[in-house]
């Protein structure tokens, strides 16, 4: 069984039943055979032409890995885009930084509640404000690093 299928099964069987019936979930990509959900808001859309546009159109991204190894590209891309997310601890394996707009929980009830809360808080739905803050913080950190490097260079040259 593929790790993605294990995470999807956990999400659909353990998390989704705790979501409000009017909560909409669009799941893209190739689905393992037999994957279904009785939740009225779940829609399997298959492969999408523009995955980044699909992801950017979401109010919140569930990062649902429960198996596998290595760093999750989906997690890195979600963080890079600045999108709000709810993640399992396994989805963050190998990643030392978690943005403020990422809730981490392995409890299905808490996961569902965090998804609903993040979807209701649409102040920065496309992640652009978060992304701008991240770029400013990175620029400041690089500036500080260069400043410190300059001081070290002057000290070594003296």
Short mmCIF file of N, CA and C in Angstrom, two decimals:
data_model
loop_
_atom_site.label_atom_id
_atom_site.label_comp_id
_atom_site.label_asym_id
_atom_site.label_seq_id
_atom_site.Cartn_x
_atom_site.Cartn_y
_atom_site.Cartn_z
N UNK A 1 0.85 -1.19 0.00
CA UNK A 1 0.00 0.00 0.00
C UNK A 1 0.89 1.24 0.00
N UNK A 2 0.60 2.18 -0.88
CA UNK A 2 1.36 3.42 -0.98
C UNK A 2 1.10 4.31 0.22
N UNK A 3 2.14 5.03 0.71
CA UNK A 3 1.95 5.93 1.85
C UNK A 3 0.85 6.96 1.64
N UNK A 4 0.72 7.51 0.41
CA UNK A 4 -0.35 8.48 0.15
C UNK A 4 -1.72 7.86 0.36
N UNK A 5 -1.88 6.60 -0.04
CA UNK A 5 -3.16 5.91 0.12
C UNK A 5 -3.48 5.69 1.60
N UNK A 6 -2.46 5.42 2.40
CA UNK A 6 -2.66 5.22 3.84
C UNK A 6 -3.14 6.53 4.48
N UNK A 7 -2.50 7.64 4.12
CA UNK A 7 -2.90 8.94 4.64
C UNK A 7 -4.30 9.33 4.20
N UNK A 8 -4.61 9.06 2.94
CA UNK A 8 -5.95 9.38 2.43
C UNK A 8 -7.01 8.55 3.14
N UNK A 9 -6.72 7.28 3.36
CA UNK A 9 -7.66 6.42 4.09
C UNK A 9 -7.89 6.96 5.50
N UNK A 10 -6.81 7.34 6.20
CA UNK A 10 -6.94 7.91 7.55
C UNK A 10 -7.81 9.17 7.51
N UNK A 11 -7.54 10.04 6.54
CA UNK A 11 -8.28 11.29 6.43
C UNK A 11 -9.77 11.04 6.18
N UNK A 12 -10.06 10.17 5.21
CA UNK A 12 -11.46 9.93 4.84
C UNK A 12 -12.24 9.16 5.91
N UNK A 13 -11.58 8.23 6.59
CA UNK A 13 -12.31 7.40 7.57
C UNK A 13 -12.28 7.96 8.98
N UNK A 14 -11.22 8.70 9.33
CA UNK A 14 -11.09 9.18 10.71
C UNK A 14 -11.38 10.67 10.88
N UNK A 15 -11.01 11.49 9.90
CA UNK A 15 -11.16 12.95 10.03
C UNK A 15 -12.48 13.43 9.44
N UNK A 16 -12.74 13.07 8.19
CA UNK A 16 -13.91 13.57 7.47
C UNK A 16 -15.23 13.37 8.22
N UNK A 17 -15.45 12.25 8.89
CA UNK A 17 -16.72 12.10 9.61
C UNK A 17 -16.96 13.17 10.69
N UNK A 18 -15.90 13.85 11.12
CA UNK A 18 -16.04 14.88 12.15
C UNK A 18 -16.24 16.27 11.56
N UNK A 19 -16.25 16.39 10.23
CA UNK A 19 -16.46 17.67 9.58
C UNK A 19 -17.95 17.94 9.41
N UNK A 20 -18.32 19.22 9.45
CA UNK A 20 -19.71 19.60 9.20
C UNK A 20 -20.15 19.08 7.82
N UNK A 21 -21.40 18.73 7.67
CA UNK A 21 -21.88 18.23 6.37
C UNK A 21 -21.71 19.24 5.23
N UNK A 22 -21.69 20.54 5.55
CA UNK A 22 -21.55 21.55 4.50
C UNK A 22 -20.09 21.91 4.20
N UNK A 23 -19.16 21.26 4.87
CA UNK A 23 -17.74 21.52 4.63
C UNK A 23 -17.33 20.84 3.33
N UNK A 24 -16.77 21.62 2.41
CA UNK A 24 -16.41 21.08 1.09
C UNK A 24 -14.95 20.66 1.04
N UNK A 25 -14.71 19.50 0.48
CA UNK A 25 -13.37 18.95 0.33
C UNK A 25 -13.21 18.49 -1.11
N UNK A 26 -12.23 19.05 -1.81
CA UNK A 26 -11.94 18.63 -3.19
C UNK A 26 -10.61 17.90 -3.17
N UNK A 27 -10.61 16.68 -3.64
CA UNK A 27 -9.41 15.84 -3.62
C UNK A 27 -8.99 15.57 -5.07
N UNK A 28 -7.76 15.99 -5.40
CA UNK A 28 -7.26 15.83 -6.76
C UNK A 28 -6.21 14.73 -6.82
N UNK A 29 -5.96 14.25 -8.02
CA UNK A 29 -4.92 13.25 -8.24
C UNK A 29 -5.51 11.88 -8.55
N UNK A 30 -4.63 10.96 -8.84
CA UNK A 30 -5.06 9.59 -9.11
C UNK A 30 -5.45 8.93 -7.80
N UNK A 31 -6.64 8.42 -7.73
CA UNK A 31 -7.14 7.79 -6.51
C UNK A 31 -6.94 6.28 -6.57
N UNK A 32 -6.54 5.71 -5.45
CA UNK A 32 -6.50 4.24 -5.39
C UNK A 32 -7.90 3.68 -5.63
N UNK A 33 -8.01 2.53 -6.23
CA UNK A 33 -9.33 1.96 -6.50
C UNK A 33 -10.08 1.72 -5.20
N UNK A 34 -11.36 1.94 -5.25
CA UNK A 34 -12.22 1.70 -4.10
C UNK A 34 -12.30 2.84 -3.11
N UNK A 35 -11.62 3.96 -3.37
CA UNK A 35 -11.67 5.10 -2.45
C UNK A 35 -12.99 5.84 -2.64
N UNK A 36 -13.73 5.95 -1.55
CA UNK A 36 -15.02 6.65 -1.57
C UNK A 36 -15.20 7.39 -0.25
N UNK A 37 -16.25 8.20 -0.20
CA UNK A 37 -16.63 8.87 1.04
C UNK A 37 -18.13 9.11 1.01
N UNK A 38 -18.76 8.95 2.15
CA UNK A 38 -20.19 9.22 2.24
C UNK A 38 -20.45 10.67 2.65
N UNK A 39 -19.39 11.42 2.96
CA UNK A 39 -19.55 12.83 3.33
C UNK A 39 -20.06 13.60 2.12
N UNK A 40 -21.13 14.40 2.28
CA UNK A 40 -21.70 15.10 1.13
C UNK A 40 -20.79 16.16 0.52
N UNK A 41 -19.79 16.62 1.26
CA UNK A 41 -18.91 17.66 0.75
C UNK A 41 -17.67 17.16 0.04
N UNK A 42 -17.44 15.85 0.05
CA UNK A 42 -16.23 15.30 -0.57
C UNK A 42 -16.45 15.14 -2.07
N UNK A 43 -15.51 15.68 -2.84
CA UNK A 43 -15.56 15.56 -4.30
C UNK A 43 -14.18 15.10 -4.79
N UNK A 44 -14.14 14.01 -5.52
CA UNK A 44 -12.91 13.52 -6.13
C UNK A 44 -12.85 14.10 -7.53
N UNK A 45 -11.86 14.95 -7.80
CA UNK A 45 -11.80 15.65 -9.08
C UNK A 45 -10.79 15.04 -10.06
N UNK A 46 -10.03 14.04 -9.63
CA UNK A 46 -9.05 13.41 -10.52
C UNK A 46 -7.86 14.32 -10.77
N UNK A 47 -7.18 14.08 -11.87
CA UNK A 47 -6.01 14.90 -12.20
C UNK A 47 -6.47 16.29 -12.64
N UNK A 48 -5.71 17.30 -12.24
CA UNK A 48 -6.03 18.68 -12.61
C UNK A 48 -4.93 19.22 -13.51
N UNK A 49 -5.30 20.12 -14.41
CA UNK A 49 -4.34 20.66 -15.38
C UNK A 49 -3.26 21.50 -14.70
N UNK A 50 -3.64 22.28 -13.69
CA UNK A 50 -2.70 23.16 -13.00
C UNK A 50 -2.79 22.90 -11.50
N UNK A 51 -1.89 22.06 -11.01
CA UNK A 51 -1.93 21.67 -9.59
C UNK A 51 -1.75 22.86 -8.66
N UNK A 52 -0.85 23.79 -9.02
CA UNK A 52 -0.63 24.94 -8.15
C UNK A 52 -1.87 25.82 -8.07
N UNK A 53 -2.55 26.03 -9.19
CA UNK A 53 -3.80 26.81 -9.17
C UNK A 53 -4.86 26.10 -8.34
N UNK A 54 -4.92 24.79 -8.45
CA UNK A 54 -5.87 24.01 -7.65
C UNK A 54 -5.60 24.21 -6.17
N UNK A 55 -4.33 24.08 -5.78
CA UNK A 55 -3.96 24.23 -4.37
C UNK A 55 -4.22 25.65 -3.89
N UNK A 56 -3.85 26.65 -4.69
CA UNK A 56 -4.07 28.05 -4.30
C UNK A 56 -5.56 28.37 -4.13
N UNK A 57 -6.42 27.62 -4.78
CA UNK A 57 -7.85 27.85 -4.67
C UNK A 57 -8.47 27.32 -3.39
N UNK A 58 -7.68 26.64 -2.58
CA UNK A 58 -8.20 26.06 -1.34
C UNK A 58 -8.09 27.06 -0.19
N UNK A 59 -9.05 27.01 0.72
CA UNK A 59 -9.00 27.86 1.91
C UNK A 59 -7.99 27.33 2.91
N UNK A 60 -7.79 26.02 2.92
CA UNK A 60 -6.85 25.36 3.83
C UNK A 60 -6.39 24.06 3.18
N UNK A 61 -5.15 23.70 3.44
CA UNK A 61 -4.58 22.48 2.86
C UNK A 61 -4.40 21.44 3.97
N UNK A 62 -5.04 20.28 3.84
CA UNK A 62 -4.76 19.20 4.80
C UNK A 62 -3.52 18.42 4.35
N UNK A 63 -2.54 18.33 5.22
CA UNK A 63 -1.33 17.55 4.95
C UNK A 63 -1.47 16.28 5.77
N UNK A 64 -1.81 15.18 5.11
CA UNK A 64 -2.37 14.01 5.80
C UNK A 64 -1.47 12.78 5.82
N UNK A 65 -0.20 12.96 5.64
CA UNK A 65 0.70 11.81 5.62
C UNK A 65 0.71 11.10 6.98
N UNK A 66 0.56 9.79 6.94
CA UNK A 66 0.63 8.98 8.16
C UNK A 66 1.63 7.84 8.01
N UNK A 67 2.28 7.76 6.85
CA UNK A 67 3.25 6.69 6.59
C UNK A 67 4.31 7.22 5.64
N UNK A 68 5.31 6.42 5.41
CA UNK A 68 6.36 6.79 4.47
C UNK A 68 7.56 7.39 5.17
N UNK A 69 8.54 7.78 4.35
CA UNK A 69 9.76 8.35 4.89
C UNK A 69 10.20 9.50 4.02
N UNK A 70 11.12 10.28 4.52
CA UNK A 70 11.63 11.41 3.75
C UNK A 70 10.75 12.63 3.88
N UNK A 71 11.28 13.73 3.37
CA UNK A 71 10.57 15.01 3.42
C UNK A 71 9.44 15.00 2.40
N UNK A 72 8.29 15.51 2.78
CA UNK A 72 7.12 15.58 1.90
C UNK A 72 7.19 16.83 1.03
N UNK A 73 7.26 16.66 -0.28
CA UNK A 73 7.27 17.79 -1.20
C UNK A 73 6.00 18.61 -1.06
N UNK A 74 4.86 17.95 -0.83
CA UNK A 74 3.58 18.66 -0.66
C UNK A 74 3.66 19.65 0.50
N UNK A 75 4.32 19.24 1.57
CA UNK A 75 4.45 20.10 2.74
C UNK A 75 5.31 21.32 2.40
N UNK A 76 6.44 21.09 1.77
CA UNK A 76 7.33 22.18 1.40
C UNK A 76 6.62 23.16 0.48
N UNK A 77 5.91 22.65 -0.52
CA UNK A 77 5.20 23.52 -1.46
C UNK A 77 4.11 24.32 -0.76
N UNK A 78 3.40 23.70 0.16
CA UNK A 78 2.35 24.41 0.90
C UNK A 78 2.96 25.54 1.72
N UNK A 79 4.07 25.26 2.40
CA UNK A 79 4.76 26.29 3.18
C UNK A 79 5.28 27.39 2.27
N UNK A 80 5.86 27.01 1.14
CA UNK A 80 6.42 27.97 0.21
C UNK A 80 5.35 28.92 -0.33
N UNK A 81 4.17 28.40 -0.59
CA UNK A 81 3.07 29.22 -1.08
C UNK A 81 2.43 30.05 0.02
N UNK A 82 2.76 29.75 1.28
CA UNK A 82 2.21 30.51 2.40
C UNK A 82 0.77 30.17 2.71
N UNK A 83 0.33 28.99 2.28
CA UNK A 83 -1.07 28.63 2.47
C UNK A 83 -1.31 28.07 3.87
N UNK A 84 -2.47 28.38 4.45
CA UNK A 84 -2.79 27.80 5.76
C UNK A 84 -2.96 26.29 5.61
N UNK A 85 -2.53 25.56 6.63
CA UNK A 85 -2.63 24.11 6.55
C UNK A 85 -2.84 23.49 7.92
N UNK A 86 -3.34 22.28 7.90
CA UNK A 86 -3.43 21.43 9.09
C UNK A 86 -2.65 20.18 8.71
N UNK A 87 -1.71 19.79 9.56
CA UNK A 87 -0.79 18.71 9.21
C UNK A 87 -0.69 17.66 10.31
N UNK A 88 -0.49 16.44 9.88
CA UNK A 88 -0.11 15.39 10.84
C UNK A 88 1.37 15.60 11.16
N UNK A 89 1.80 15.10 12.29
CA UNK A 89 3.22 15.22 12.64
C UNK A 89 4.09 14.50 11.60
N UNK A 90 3.58 13.44 11.03
CA UNK A 90 4.32 12.68 10.02
C UNK A 90 4.53 13.51 8.74
N UNK A 91 3.62 14.42 8.44
CA UNK A 91 3.76 15.28 7.27
C UNK A 91 4.93 16.25 7.40
N UNK A 92 5.37 16.47 8.64
CA UNK A 92 6.45 17.42 8.88
C UNK A 92 7.80 16.75 9.08
N UNK A 93 7.87 15.45 8.82
CA UNK A 93 9.13 14.73 9.04
C UNK A 93 10.25 15.36 8.20
N UNK A 94 11.38 15.57 8.86
CA UNK A 94 12.53 16.15 8.18
C UNK A 94 12.48 17.65 8.01
N UNK A 95 11.45 18.29 8.52
CA UNK A 95 11.30 19.74 8.38
C UNK A 95 11.42 20.37 9.77
N UNK A 96 12.36 21.27 9.92
CA UNK A 96 12.60 21.88 11.23
C UNK A 96 11.79 23.13 11.50
N UNK A 97 11.16 23.69 10.48
CA UNK A 97 10.44 24.95 10.62
C UNK A 97 8.96 24.73 10.32
N UNK A 98 8.11 25.29 11.16
CA UNK A 98 6.67 25.24 10.93
C UNK A 98 6.13 26.65 10.95
N UNK A 99 5.50 27.12 9.86
CA UNK A 99 4.96 28.48 9.85
C UNK A 99 3.78 28.62 10.83
N UNK A 100 3.50 29.86 11.19
CA UNK A 100 2.43 30.14 12.15
C UNK A 100 1.06 29.68 11.65
N UNK A 101 0.87 29.65 10.35
CA UNK A 101 -0.45 29.28 9.82
C UNK A 101 -0.58 27.78 9.57
N UNK A 102 0.23 26.99 10.27
CA UNK A 102 0.17 25.53 10.18
C UNK A 102 -0.13 24.94 11.55
N UNK A 103 -1.26 24.26 11.65
CA UNK A 103 -1.64 23.57 12.88
C UNK A 103 -1.21 22.11 12.74
N UNK A 104 -0.60 21.56 13.78
CA UNK A 104 -0.15 20.17 13.74
C UNK A 104 -0.92 19.36 14.77
N UNK A 105 -1.55 18.30 14.31
CA UNK A 105 -2.24 17.38 15.21
C UNK A 105 -2.40 16.03 14.54
N UNK A 106 -2.34 14.99 15.34
CA UNK A 106 -2.58 13.64 14.85
C UNK A 106 -3.93 13.11 15.32
N UNK A 107 -4.66 13.94 16.06
CA UNK A 107 -5.98 13.56 16.57
C UNK A 107 -7.04 13.90 15.52
N UNK A 108 -7.80 12.93 15.04
CA UNK A 108 -8.77 13.19 13.97
C UNK A 108 -9.81 14.27 14.30
N UNK A 109 -10.30 14.29 15.54
CA UNK A 109 -11.30 15.29 15.92
C UNK A 109 -10.67 16.68 15.90
N UNK A 110 -9.48 16.81 16.46
CA UNK A 110 -8.78 18.10 16.47
C UNK A 110 -8.40 18.52 15.05
N UNK A 111 -8.04 17.55 14.21
CA UNK A 111 -7.69 17.83 12.82
C UNK A 111 -8.89 18.43 12.11
N UNK A 112 -10.05 17.82 12.27
CA UNK A 112 -11.28 18.32 11.64
C UNK A 112 -11.61 19.72 12.14
N UNK A 113 -11.52 19.93 13.44
CA UNK A 113 -11.82 21.24 14.02
C UNK A 113 -10.86 22.30 13.49
N UNK A 114 -9.58 21.95 13.37
CA UNK A 114 -8.59 22.90 12.86
C UNK A 114 -8.84 23.23 11.39
N UNK A 115 -9.26 22.25 10.60
CA UNK A 115 -9.61 22.52 9.19
C UNK A 115 -10.76 23.51 9.11
N UNK A 116 -11.80 23.27 9.90
CA UNK A 116 -12.96 24.17 9.88
C UNK A 116 -12.58 25.57 10.34
N UNK A 117 -11.75 25.67 11.38
CA UNK A 117 -11.34 26.98 11.88
C UNK A 117 -10.49 27.73 10.85
N UNK A 118 -9.56 27.03 10.21
CA UNK A 118 -8.71 27.67 9.20
C UNK A 118 -9.52 28.11 7.99
N UNK A 119 -10.48 27.30 7.58
CA UNK A 119 -11.31 27.64 6.43
C UNK A 119 -12.20 28.85 6.73
N UNK A 120 -12.59 29.01 7.98
CA UNK A 120 -13.44 30.14 8.37
C UNK A 120 -12.63 31.44 8.45
N UNK A 121 -11.32 31.33 8.64
CA UNK A 121 -10.44 32.49 8.79
C UNK A 121 -9.77 32.77 7.45
N UNK A 122 -10.50 33.47 6.57
CA UNK A 122 -10.02 33.65 5.20
C UNK A 122 -9.36 35.01 4.97
N UNK A 123 -8.72 35.56 5.99
CA UNK A 123 -8.05 36.85 5.84
C UNK A 123 -6.96 36.80 4.79
N UNK A 124 -6.30 35.69 4.64
CA UNK A 124 -5.19 35.55 3.70
C UNK A 124 -5.37 34.26 2.91
N UNK A 125 -6.50 34.15 2.25
CA UNK A 125 -6.89 32.89 1.62
C UNK A 125 -5.89 32.36 0.61
N UNK A 126 -5.24 33.25 -0.14
CA UNK A 126 -4.30 32.74 -1.15
C UNK A 126 -2.86 32.69 -0.65
N UNK A 127 -2.65 33.09 0.61
CA UNK A 127 -1.31 33.01 1.18
C UNK A 127 -0.38 34.14 0.78
N UNK A 128 -0.86 35.12 0.00
CA UNK A 128 0.04 36.16 -0.51
C UNK A 128 0.57 37.06 0.60
N UNK A 129 -0.26 37.42 1.57
CA UNK A 129 0.22 38.27 2.67
C UNK A 129 1.27 37.51 3.49
N UNK A 130 1.00 36.25 3.76
CA UNK A 130 1.96 35.42 4.50
C UNK A 130 3.27 35.32 3.72
N UNK A 131 3.16 35.09 2.42
CA UNK A 131 4.34 34.97 1.57
C UNK A 131 5.17 36.26 1.62
N UNK A 132 4.51 37.42 1.56
CA UNK A 132 5.22 38.70 1.63
C UNK A 132 5.95 38.84 2.96
N UNK A 133 5.29 38.46 4.05
CA UNK A 133 5.94 38.51 5.37
C UNK A 133 7.16 37.59 5.40
N UNK A 134 7.03 36.41 4.81
CA UNK A 134 8.15 35.47 4.79
C UNK A 134 9.32 36.03 3.99
N UNK A 135 9.05 36.65 2.85
CA UNK A 135 10.11 37.22 2.02
C UNK A 135 10.80 38.36 2.76
N UNK A 136 10.01 39.23 3.42
CA UNK A 136 10.61 40.32 4.20
C UNK A 136 11.50 39.77 5.31
N UNK A 137 11.03 38.75 6.00
CA UNK A 137 11.81 38.14 7.09
C UNK A 137 13.09 37.51 6.53
N UNK A 138 13.00 36.86 5.38
CA UNK A 138 14.17 36.25 4.76
C UNK A 138 15.17 37.33 4.35
N UNK A 139 14.67 38.41 3.74
CA UNK A 139 15.56 39.51 3.36
C UNK A 139 16.27 40.09 4.57
N UNK A 140 15.54 40.27 5.67
CA UNK A 140 16.15 40.81 6.90
C UNK A 140 17.21 39.85 7.43
N UNK A 141 16.92 38.56 7.41
CA UNK A 141 17.88 37.56 7.91
C UNK A 141 19.13 37.52 7.03
N UNK A 142 18.95 37.62 5.73
CA UNK A 142 20.10 37.64 4.82
C UNK A 142 20.93 38.90 5.06
N UNK A 143 20.25 40.04 5.22
CA UNK A 143 20.96 41.29 5.51
C UNK A 143 21.77 41.19 6.79
N UNK A 144 21.18 40.63 7.83
CA UNK A 144 21.89 40.45 9.10
C UNK A 144 23.09 39.52 8.92
N UNK A 145 22.90 38.44 8.18
CA UNK A 145 24.00 37.51 7.92
C UNK A 145 25.14 38.17 7.17
N UNK A 146 24.80 38.98 6.16
CA UNK A 146 25.84 39.67 5.39
C UNK A 146 26.56 40.69 6.26
N UNK A 147 25.82 41.37 7.12
CA UNK A 147 26.42 42.33 8.04
C UNK A 147 27.42 41.63 8.97
N UNK A 148 27.02 40.51 9.51
CA UNK A 148 27.91 39.74 10.40
C UNK A 148 29.12 39.21 9.63
N UNK A 149 28.90 38.77 8.42
CA UNK A 149 30.00 38.28 7.59
C UNK A 149 30.99 39.40 7.31
N UNK A 150 30.48 40.60 7.04
CA UNK A 150 31.35 41.75 6.81
C UNK A 150 32.21 42.05 8.02
N UNK A 151 31.63 41.97 9.21
CA UNK A 151 32.39 42.21 10.44
C UNK A 151 33.48 41.17 10.61
N UNK A 152 33.18 39.92 10.30
CA UNK A 152 34.17 38.85 10.40
C UNK A 152 35.29 39.07 9.38
N UNK A 153 34.93 39.47 8.18
CA UNK A 153 35.94 39.74 7.14
C UNK A 153 36.87 40.86 7.56
N UNK A 154 36.30 41.93 8.13
CA UNK A 154 37.12 43.05 8.58
C UNK A 154 38.06 42.61 9.70
N UNK A 155 37.55 41.76 10.60
CA UNK A 155 38.34 41.27 11.72
C UNK A 155 39.49 40.39 11.22
N UNK A 156 39.22 39.54 10.26
CA UNK A 156 40.24 38.65 9.72
C UNK A 156 41.29 39.45 8.95
N UNK A 157 40.86 40.47 8.23
CA UNK A 157 41.77 41.28 7.43
C UNK A 157 42.67 42.15 8.31
N UNK A 158 42.24 42.44 9.51
CA UNK A 158 43.02 43.34 10.40
C UNK A 158 44.21 42.71 11.00
#
